[in-house]
PDB file of C-alpha atoms and ligand atoms in Angstrom:
ATOM      1  CA  MET Y   1       0.000   0.000   0.000  1.00  0.00           C
ATOM      2  CA  GLN Y   2       1.208   3.493  -0.806  1.00  0.00           C
ATOM      3  CA  PHE Y   3       0.124   4.783   2.617  1.00  0.00           C
ATOM      4  CA  GLU Y   4       2.234   2.146   4.343  1.00  0.00           C
ATOM      5  CA  SER Y   5       5.297   2.650   2.182  1.00  0.00           C
ATOM      6  CA  SER Y   6       5.183   6.412   2.715  1.00  0.00           C
ATOM      7  CA  LEU Y   7       5.517   5.834   6.473  1.00  0.00           C
ATOM      8  CA  ILE Y   8       7.971   2.956   6.713  1.00  0.00           C
ATOM      9  CA  GLY Y   9      11.361   4.087   7.979  1.00  0.00           C
ATOM     10  CA  ARG Y  10      10.215   7.689   8.610  1.00  0.00           C
ATOM     11  CA  ARG Y  11      10.376   9.542  11.885  1.00  0.00           C
ATOM     12  CA  ILE Y  12       7.512  11.669  13.210  1.00  0.00           C
ATOM     13  CA  VAL Y  13       9.241  14.935  14.072  1.00  0.00           C
ATOM     14  CA  ALA Y  14       6.393  17.043  15.527  1.00  0.00           C
ATOM     15  CA  ALA Y  15       2.671  17.097  16.280  1.00  0.00           C
ATOM     16  CA  ASN Y  16       0.529  20.060  15.199  1.00  0.00           C
ATOM     17  CA  ARG Y  17      -3.118  20.954  14.989  1.00  0.00           C
ATOM     18  CA  ARG Y  18      -5.227  23.339  12.957  1.00  0.00           C
ATOM     19  CA  GLY Y  19      -8.999  23.351  13.385  1.00  0.00           C
ATOM     20  CA  LYS Y  20     -10.188  19.762  13.394  1.00  0.00           C
ATOM     21  CA  TYR Y  21      -7.064  18.509  11.685  1.00  0.00           C
ATOM     22  CA  LEU Y  22      -3.846  17.133  13.105  1.00  0.00           C
ATOM     23  CA  TRP Y  23      -0.652  16.878  11.165  1.00  0.00           C
ATOM     24  CA  LEU Y  24       2.545  15.103  12.070  1.00  0.00           C
ATOM     25  CA  PRO Y  25       5.527  16.276  10.003  1.00  0.00           C
ATOM     26  CA  LEU Y  26       7.687  13.337   8.902  1.00  0.00           C
ATOM     27  CA  SER Y  27      11.457  13.218   8.477  1.00  0.00           C
ATOM     28  CA  ASP Y  28      11.158  13.058   4.656  1.00  0.00           C
ATOM     29  CA  GLY Y  29       9.287  16.333   3.977  1.00  0.00           C
ATOM     30  CA  GLN Y  30       5.825  14.827   4.001  1.00  0.00           C
ATOM     31  CA  VAL Y  31       3.193  15.109   6.708  1.00  0.00           C
ATOM     32  CA  LEU Y  32       0.873  12.497   8.168  1.00  0.00           C
ATOM     33  CA  LEU Y  33      -2.457  14.285   8.235  1.00  0.00           C
ATOM     34  CA  GLY Y  34      -5.457  13.217  10.252  1.00  0.00           C
ATOM     35  CA  HIS Y  35      -9.081  14.142  10.783  1.00  0.00           C
ATOM     36  CA  LEU Y  36     -11.044  12.451  13.537  1.00  0.00           C
ATOM     37  CA  GLY Y  37     -14.412  12.976  11.841  1.00  0.00           C
ATOM     38  CA  MET Y  38     -17.321  12.386  14.187  1.00  0.00           C
ATOM     39  CA  SER Y  39     -16.038   9.347  15.990  1.00  0.00           C
ATOM     40  CA  GLY Y  40     -12.327   8.895  15.288  1.00  0.00           C
ATOM     41  CA  GLN Y  41      -9.855   8.393  18.102  1.00  0.00           C
ATOM     42  CA  LEU Y  42      -6.094   8.713  17.890  1.00  0.00           C
ATOM     43  CA  LEU Y  43      -4.752   6.645  20.757  1.00  0.00           C
ATOM     44  CA  VAL Y  44      -1.297   5.923  22.161  1.00  0.00           C
ATOM     45  CA  GLN Y  45      -1.417   2.330  23.387  1.00  0.00           C
ATOM     46  CA  ALA Y  46       0.951  -0.403  24.423  1.00  0.00           C
ATOM     47  CA  PRO Y  47       1.634  -3.036  21.753  1.00  0.00           C
ATOM     48  CA  SER Y  48       0.026  -5.577  24.082  1.00  0.00           C
ATOM     49  CA  SER Y  49      -3.376  -3.788  24.064  1.00  0.00           C
ATOM     50  CA  PRO Y  50      -6.091  -5.698  22.204  1.00  0.00           C
ATOM     51  CA  ASP Y  51      -6.821  -4.503  18.647  1.00  0.00           C
ATOM     52  CA  GLY Y  52     -10.579  -4.041  18.987  1.00  0.00           C
ATOM     53  CA  PRO Y  53     -13.120  -4.188  16.118  1.00  0.00           C
ATOM     54  CA  HIS Y  54     -12.771  -0.544  14.990  1.00  0.00           C
ATOM     55  CA  LEU Y  55      -8.992  -0.353  14.690  1.00  0.00           C
ATOM     56  CA  ARG Y  56      -8.281   1.195  11.248  1.00  0.00           C
ATOM     57  CA  VAL Y  57      -4.567   2.063  11.373  1.00  0.00           C
ATOM     58  CA  LEU Y  58      -1.827   0.821  13.659  1.00  0.00           C
ATOM     59  CA  ILE Y  59       1.567   2.536  13.556  1.00  0.00           C
ATOM     60  CA  GLY Y  60       4.378   0.791  15.428  1.00  0.00           C
ATOM     61  CA  PHE Y  61       7.759   2.326  16.203  1.00  0.00           C
ATOM     62  CA  ALA Y  62      11.301   0.964  16.028  1.00  0.00           C
ATOM     63  CA  ASP Y  63      11.737   1.259  19.807  1.00  0.00           C
ATOM     64  CA  GLN Y  64       8.926  -1.297  20.322  1.00  0.00           C
ATOM     65  CA  GLY Y  65       7.266   1.290  22.595  1.00  0.00           C
ATOM     66  CA  PRO Y  66       3.644   2.485  22.560  1.00  0.00           C
ATOM     67  CA  GLU Y  67       1.842   2.391  19.214  1.00  0.00           C
ATOM     68  CA  LEU Y  68      -0.171   5.118  17.549  1.00  0.00           C
ATOM     69  CA  ARG Y  69      -3.599   3.733  16.767  1.00  0.00           C
ATOM     70  CA  PHE Y  70      -6.438   5.233  14.787  1.00  0.00           C
ATOM     71  CA  VAL Y  71      -9.769   3.797  15.882  1.00  0.00           C
ATOM     72  CA  ASP Y  72     -13.009   4.845  14.203  1.00  0.00           C
ATOM     73  CA  GLN Y  73     -16.479   3.361  14.626  1.00  0.00           C
ATOM     74  CA  ARG Y  74     -18.074   5.229  11.764  1.00  0.00           C
ATOM     75  CA  THR Y  75     -15.111   5.830   9.436  1.00  0.00           C
ATOM     76  CA  PHE Y  76     -15.850   9.481   8.710  1.00  0.00           C
ATOM     77  CA  GLY Y  77     -12.339  10.390   9.754  1.00  0.00           C
ATOM     78  CA  GLY Y  78      -9.063   9.287   8.287  1.00  0.00           C
ATOM     79  CA  LEU Y  79      -5.287   9.442   8.055  1.00  0.00           C
ATOM     80  CA  TRP Y  80      -3.369  10.230   4.897  1.00  0.00           C
ATOM     81  CA  VAL Y  81       0.005  11.549   3.723  1.00  0.00           C
ATOM     82  CA  GLU Y  82       0.573  14.869   1.939  1.00  0.00           C
ATOM     83  CA  PRO Y  83       3.563  17.051   1.098  1.00  0.00           C
ATOM     84  CA  ALA Y  84       4.591  19.397   3.920  1.00  0.00           C
ATOM     85  CA  GLY Y  85       4.209  23.154   3.527  1.00  0.00           C
ATOM     86  CA  GLN Y  86       7.153  25.558   3.432  1.00  0.00           C
ATOM     87  CA  ASP Y  87       6.448  27.407   6.698  1.00  0.00           C
ATOM     88  CA  PRO Y  88       8.169  26.479   9.985  1.00  0.00           C
ATOM     89  CA  GLU Y  89       5.171  24.409  11.087  1.00  0.00           C
ATOM     90  CA  LYS Y  90       5.045  22.604   7.719  1.00  0.00           C
ATOM     91  CA  LEU Y  91       1.329  23.339   7.349  1.00  0.00           C
ATOM     92  CA  PRO Y  92       0.092  21.292   4.378  1.00  0.00           C
ATOM     93  CA  ALA Y  93      -1.549  23.308   1.581  1.00  0.00           C
ATOM     94  CA  SER Y  94      -4.916  21.667   2.148  1.00  0.00           C
ATOM     95  CA  LEU Y  95      -5.159  23.332   5.586  1.00  0.00           C
ATOM     96  CA  ALA Y  96      -3.925  26.780   4.591  1.00  0.00           C
ATOM     97  CA  HIS Y  97      -7.446  28.272   4.599  1.00  0.00           C
ATOM     98  CA  ILE Y  98      -8.120  27.288   8.222  1.00  0.00           C
ATOM     99  CA  ALA Y  99      -7.462  30.006  10.806  1.00  0.00           C
ATOM    100  CA  ARG Y 100      -5.515  29.348  13.997  1.00  0.00           C
ATOM    101  CA  ASP Y 101      -7.462  28.518  17.126  1.00  0.00           C
ATOM    102  CA  PRO Y 102      -7.443  31.091  19.955  1.00  0.00           C
ATOM    103  CA  LEU Y 103      -5.210  28.938  22.188  1.00  0.00           C
ATOM    104  CA  ASP Y 104      -2.542  28.745  19.494  1.00  0.00           C
ATOM    105  CA  PRO Y 105       0.410  30.870  20.693  1.00  0.00           C
ATOM    106  CA  ARG Y 106       0.582  32.455  17.232  1.00  0.00           C
ATOM    107  CA  PHE Y 107      -3.098  33.439  17.108  1.00  0.00           C
ATOM    108  CA  ASP Y 108      -3.174  37.165  16.267  1.00  0.00           C
ATOM    109  CA  GLU Y 109      -5.693  38.844  18.541  1.00  0.00           C
ATOM    110  CA  THR Y 110      -5.657  42.267  16.885  1.00  0.00           C
ATOM    111  CA  VAL Y 111      -6.159  40.825  13.427  1.00  0.00           C
ATOM    112  CA  PHE Y 112      -8.983  38.598  14.660  1.00  0.00           C
ATOM    113  CA  ILE Y 113     -10.825  41.508  16.320  1.00  0.00           C
ATOM    114  CA  SER Y 114     -10.553  43.688  13.217  1.00  0.00           C
ATOM    115  CA  ARG Y 115     -11.639  40.906  10.870  1.00  0.00           C
ATOM    116  CA  LEU Y 116     -14.565  39.998  13.133  1.00  0.00           C
ATOM    117  CA  ARG Y 117     -15.812  43.587  13.227  1.00  0.00           C
ATOM    118  CA  ARG Y 118     -15.502  43.951   9.454  1.00  0.00           C
ATOM    119  CA  ARG Y 119     -17.729  40.932   8.806  1.00  0.00           C
ATOM    120  CA  ARG Y 120     -21.378  41.541   8.036  1.00  0.00           C
ATOM    121  CA  THR Y 121     -22.801  38.502   9.737  1.00  0.00           C
ATOM    122  CA  GLU Y 122     -24.075  37.338  13.114  1.00  0.00           C
ATOM    123  CA  ILE Y 123     -21.614  36.786  15.964  1.00  0.00           C
ATOM    124  CA  LYS Y 124     -22.282  33.091  16.397  1.00  0.00           C
ATOM    125  CA  ARG Y 125     -21.910  32.389  12.684  1.00  0.00           C
ATOM    126  CA  ALA Y 126     -18.577  34.217  12.787  1.00  0.00           C
ATOM    127  CA  LEU Y 127     -17.382  32.173  15.767  1.00  0.00           C
ATOM    128  CA  LEU Y 128     -18.124  28.953  13.891  1.00  0.00           C
ATOM    129  CA  ASP Y 129     -16.415  30.153  10.694  1.00  0.00           C
ATOM    130  CA  GLN Y 130     -13.065  28.393  10.681  1.00  0.00           C
ATOM    131  CA  THR Y 131     -11.591  30.751   8.100  1.00  0.00           C
ATOM    132  CA  LEU Y 132     -11.851  33.401  10.856  1.00  0.00           C
ATOM    133  CA  ILE Y 133     -11.179  31.360  14.001  1.00  0.00           C
ATOM    134  CA  SER Y 134     -10.958  27.591  14.433  1.00  0.00           C
ATOM    135  CA  GLY Y 135     -11.627  25.313  17.361  1.00  0.00           C
ATOM    136  CA  VAL Y 136     -14.893  26.944  18.418  1.00  0.00           C
ATOM    137  CA  GLY Y 137     -17.875  24.646  17.965  1.00  0.00           C
ATOM    138  CA  ASN Y 138     -21.539  25.064  18.800  1.00  0.00           C
ATOM    139  CA  ILE Y 139     -21.060  24.251  22.495  1.00  0.00           C
ATOM    140  CA  TYR Y 140     -18.132  26.578  23.213  1.00  0.00           C
ATOM    141  CA  ALA Y 141     -19.723  29.394  21.184  1.00  0.00           C
ATOM    142  CA  ASP Y 142     -22.902  29.215  23.299  1.00  0.00           C
ATOM    143  CA  GLU Y 143     -20.899  29.133  26.531  1.00  0.00           C
ATOM    144  CA  ALA Y 144     -18.751  32.136  25.571  1.00  0.00           C
ATOM    145  CA  LEU Y 145     -21.756  34.173  24.403  1.00  0.00           C
ATOM    146  CA  TRP Y 146     -23.570  33.458  27.674  1.00  0.00           C
ATOM    147  CA  ARG Y 147     -20.529  34.598  29.674  1.00  0.00           C
ATOM    148  CA  VAL Y 148     -20.343  37.966  27.929  1.00  0.00           C
ATOM    149  CA  GLY Y 149     -24.124  38.406  27.777  1.00  0.00           C
ATOM    150  CA  LEU Y 150     -24.374  38.684  24.003  1.00  0.00           C
ATOM    151  CA  HIS Y 151     -27.013  37.048  21.822  1.00  0.00           C
ATOM    152  CA  GLY Y 152     -25.439  35.057  18.977  1.00  0.00           C
ATOM    153  CA  GLY Y 153     -27.636  36.856  16.463  1.00  0.00           C
ATOM    154  CA  ARG Y 154     -26.027  40.239  17.149  1.00  0.00           C
ATOM    155  CA  PRO Y 155     -24.398  41.730  14.052  1.00  0.00           C
ATOM    156  CA  THR Y 156     -20.591  41.532  14.101  1.00  0.00           C
ATOM    157  CA  ASP Y 157     -20.181  44.988  12.552  1.00  0.00           C
ATOM    158  CA  ARG Y 158     -22.002  46.571  15.494  1.00  0.00           C
ATOM    159  CA  LEU Y 159     -19.653  45.086  18.100  1.00  0.00           C
ATOM    160  CA  THR Y 160     -17.364  47.549  19.812  1.00  0.00           C
ATOM    161  CA  ARG Y 161     -13.681  46.708  19.935  1.00  0.00           C
ATOM    162  CA  ALA Y 162     -14.082  46.118  23.685  1.00  0.00           C
ATOM    163  CA  GLN Y 163     -17.011  43.732  23.161  1.00  0.00           C
ATOM    164  CA  ALA Y 164     -15.061  41.788  20.549  1.00  0.00           C
ATOM    165  CA  ALA Y 165     -12.033  41.619  22.845  1.00  0.00           C
ATOM    166  CA  GLY Y 166     -14.234  40.506  25.759  1.00  0.00           C
ATOM    167  CA  LEU Y 167     -15.794  37.813  23.621  1.00  0.00           C
ATOM    168  CA  LEU Y 168     -12.351  36.496  22.714  1.00  0.00           C
ATOM    169  CA  VAL Y 169     -11.390  36.403  26.413  1.00  0.00           C
ATOM    170  CA  ALA Y 170     -14.558  34.389  27.137  1.00  0.00           C
ATOM    171  CA  VAL Y 171     -13.891  31.982  24.253  1.00  0.00           C
ATOM    172  CA  ARG Y 172     -10.392  31.341  25.599  1.00  0.00           C
ATOM    173  CA  GLU Y 173     -11.653  30.885  29.167  1.00  0.00           C
ATOM    174  CA  VAL Y 174     -14.251  28.354  28.071  1.00  0.00           C
ATOM    175  CA  MET Y 175     -11.749  26.430  25.946  1.00  0.00           C
ATOM    176  CA  ASN Y 176      -9.092  26.433  28.672  1.00  0.00           C
ATOM    177  CA  GLU Y 177     -11.556  25.238  31.296  1.00  0.00           C
ATOM    178  CA  ALA Y 178     -12.854  22.558  28.948  1.00  0.00           C
ATOM    179  CA  LEU Y 179      -9.313  21.415  28.174  1.00  0.00           C
ATOM    180  CA  ALA Y 180      -8.445  21.279  31.870  1.00  0.00           C
ATOM    181  CA  GLN Y 181     -11.393  18.922  32.320  1.00  0.00           C
ATOM    182  CA  GLY Y 182     -10.475  16.835  29.302  1.00  0.00           C
ATOM    183  CA  GLY Y 183     -13.019  18.307  26.883  1.00  0.00           C
ATOM    184  CA  THR Y 184     -16.757  17.936  26.556  1.00  0.00           C
ATOM    185  CA  SER Y 185     -17.852  14.348  26.331  1.00  0.00           C
ATOM    186  CA  PHE Y 186     -21.431  13.424  25.685  1.00  0.00           C
ATOM    187  CA  ASP Y 187     -20.512   9.858  24.911  1.00  0.00           C
ATOM    188  CA  SER Y 188     -17.545   7.559  25.241  1.00  0.00           C
ATOM    189  CA  LEU Y 189     -16.271   8.320  21.710  1.00  0.00           C
ATOM    190  CA  TYR Y 190     -14.644  11.596  22.739  1.00  0.00           C
ATOM    191  CA  VAL Y 191     -11.416  10.715  24.462  1.00  0.00           C
ATOM    192  CA  ASN Y 192      -7.829  11.889  24.758  1.00  0.00           C
ATOM    193  CA  VAL Y 193      -4.857   9.846  23.491  1.00  0.00           C
ATOM    194  CA  ASN Y 194      -5.021   7.766  26.656  1.00  0.00           C
ATOM    195  CA  GLY Y 195      -8.668   6.899  26.032  1.00  0.00           C
ATOM    196  CA  GLU Y 196     -10.067   9.091  28.818  1.00  0.00           C
ATOM    197  CA  SER Y 197     -13.316  11.067  28.510  1.00  0.00           C
ATOM    198  CA  GLY Y 198     -13.724  14.672  29.584  1.00  0.00           C
ATOM    199  CA  TYR Y 199     -16.052  16.125  32.182  1.00  0.00           C
ATOM    200  CA  PHE Y 200     -16.703  19.654  30.929  1.00  0.00           C
ATOM    201  CA  SER Y 201     -20.306  18.757  30.034  1.00  0.00           C
ATOM    202  CA  ARG Y 202     -21.021  18.920  33.782  1.00  0.00           C
ATOM    203  CA  SER Y 203     -19.935  22.578  33.901  1.00  0.00           C
ATOM    204  CA  LEU Y 204     -22.013  23.966  31.054  1.00  0.00           C
ATOM    205  CA  ASP Y 205     -23.928  27.199  31.684  1.00  0.00           C
ATOM    206  CA  ALA Y 206     -25.705  27.483  28.333  1.00  0.00           C
ATOM    207  CA  TYR Y 207     -25.414  24.551  25.949  1.00  0.00           C
ATOM    208  CA  GLY Y 208     -28.164  21.973  26.345  1.00  0.00           C
ATOM    209  CA  ARG Y 209     -29.946  23.968  29.040  1.00  0.00           C
ATOM    210  CA  VAL Y 210     -33.548  24.812  28.196  1.00  0.00           C
ATOM    211  CA  ASP Y 211     -36.388  25.839  30.545  1.00  0.00           C
ATOM    212  CA  VAL Y 212     -33.998  25.601  33.495  1.00  0.00           C
ATOM    213  CA  PRO Y 213     -32.876  28.667  35.481  1.00  0.00           C
ATOM    214  CA  CYS Y 214     -30.018  30.774  34.109  1.00  0.00           C
ATOM    215  CA  HIS Y 215     -27.022  30.306  36.418  1.00  0.00           C
ATOM    216  CA  ARG Y 216     -26.690  34.119  36.618  1.00  0.00           C
ATOM    217  CA  CYS Y 217     -30.209  35.561  36.827  1.00  0.00           C
ATOM    218  CA  GLY Y 218     -32.556  32.605  37.301  1.00  0.00           C
ATOM    219  CA  THR Y 219     -34.649  33.247  34.170  1.00  0.00           C
ATOM    220  CA  PRO Y 220     -35.588  30.039  32.304  1.00  0.00           C
ATOM    221  CA  MET Y 221     -33.084  29.462  29.473  1.00  0.00           C
ATOM    222  CA  ARG Y 222     -34.313  29.317  25.869  1.00  0.00           C
ATOM    223  CA  ARG Y 223     -33.472  27.214  22.849  1.00  0.00           C
ATOM    224  CA  GLU Y 224     -33.510  28.661  19.337  1.00  0.00           C
ATOM    225  CA  ALA Y 225     -32.950  26.989  15.985  1.00  0.00           C
ATOM    226  CA  PHE Y 226     -29.544  27.752  14.498  1.00  0.00           C
ATOM    227  CA  MET Y 227     -28.063  26.319  11.277  1.00  0.00           C
ATOM    228  CA  ASN Y 228     -29.814  22.914  11.651  1.00  0.00           C
ATOM    229  CA  ARG Y 229     -28.761  22.841  15.284  1.00  0.00           C
ATOM    230  CA  SER Y 230     -29.777  24.692  18.433  1.00  0.00           C
ATOM    231  CA  SER Y 231     -28.532  27.723  20.309  1.00  0.00           C
ATOM    232  CA  PHE Y 232     -29.059  28.040  24.044  1.00  0.00           C
ATOM    233  CA  SER Y 233     -29.143  31.411  25.751  1.00  0.00           C
ATOM    234  CA  CYS Y 234     -30.731  33.457  28.525  1.00  0.00           C
ATOM    235  CA  PRO Y 235     -33.565  35.764  27.384  1.00  0.00           C
ATOM    236  CA  VAL Y 236     -32.616  38.372  29.991  1.00  0.00           C
ATOM    237  CA  CYS Y 237     -28.797  38.247  30.005  1.00  0.00           C
ATOM    238  CA  GLN Y 238     -28.656  37.862  26.207  1.00  0.00           C
ATOM    239  CA  PRO Y 239     -31.475  39.899  24.656  1.00  0.00           C
ATOM    240  CA  ARG Y 240     -32.119  39.351  20.951  1.00  0.00           C
ATOM    241  CA  PRO Y 241     -30.790  42.147  18.773  1.00  0.00           C
ATOM    242  CA  ARG Y 242     -33.274  44.682  17.521  1.00  0.00           C
ATOM    243  CA  LYS Y 243     -33.914  44.478  13.812  1.00  0.00           C
ATOM    244  CA  ARG Y 244     -31.885  46.956  11.817  1.00  0.00           C
ATOM    245  CA  LYS Y 245     -33.939  50.090  11.230  1.00  0.00           C
ATOM    246  CA  LEU Y 246     -34.507  51.137   7.660  1.00  0.00           C
ATOM    247  CA  SER Y 247     -33.350  54.655   7.033  1.00  0.00           C
ATOM    248  CA  GLY Y 248     -33.839  57.139   4.230  1.00  0.00           C
ATOM    249  CA  PRO Y 249     -36.918  58.699   2.624  1.00  0.00           C
ATOM    250  CA  HIS Y 250     -38.692  55.392   1.912  1.00  0.00           C
ATOM    251  CA  ALA Y 251     -38.460  54.014   5.416  1.00  0.00           C
ATOM    252  CA  PRO Y 252     -41.871  53.357   6.953  1.00  0.00           C
TER     253      PRO Y 252
HETATM  254 ZN1   ZN S 301     -29.660  35.193  32.781  1.00  0.00          ZN
END
């Protein structure tokens, strides 16, 4: 197999992430690129661990130490090899359009705030747009918006610089807290490389909470439809934006 032969004898020299992708630069100028899809797991396990029915790729190392295993129940994810990019991180070309996530040390805060405020969209849509910022999914967007008391439907071009900066602080707080608790696991598929699930789902203030009291003001939380999914927010802490007023001679 070409995939096998492109790995044999190579060293993995780093481990990087961008959005939902991982890439491991190899010693020969290629990268091993991975996407976990909906159910993929990249695990570091002892060679003696049982293979299991969903094991798709097993990478052993010359030191006979722990193996890198890709396990996927639904096979929406995958691993493949591509040429490395020219930058210091060797970002492959196929990921060049994905923005850094806000915990990336090279995330540019000033650029993000300006780009966010230049968009003509709704805040939550912008947070989920990985060409602007990656790593923020539906859950973390709802949590951050609840913390800063902004409704996700607010227009990005009406945000003040301070509001945009505050939102970014909240996004980082939520992501850091989630990471510290091992992520947000709603089922056993979401695990770290050691196969452990996270506990952040127990700390949620917004996501998944409907008709239960807001943790800040006690008002029953609401659910609204959003891009085939749901948004959860507090009607009092996060009032819906007023519709833009028409102006000019023909306005009613
Ligand atoms: Zn509230």
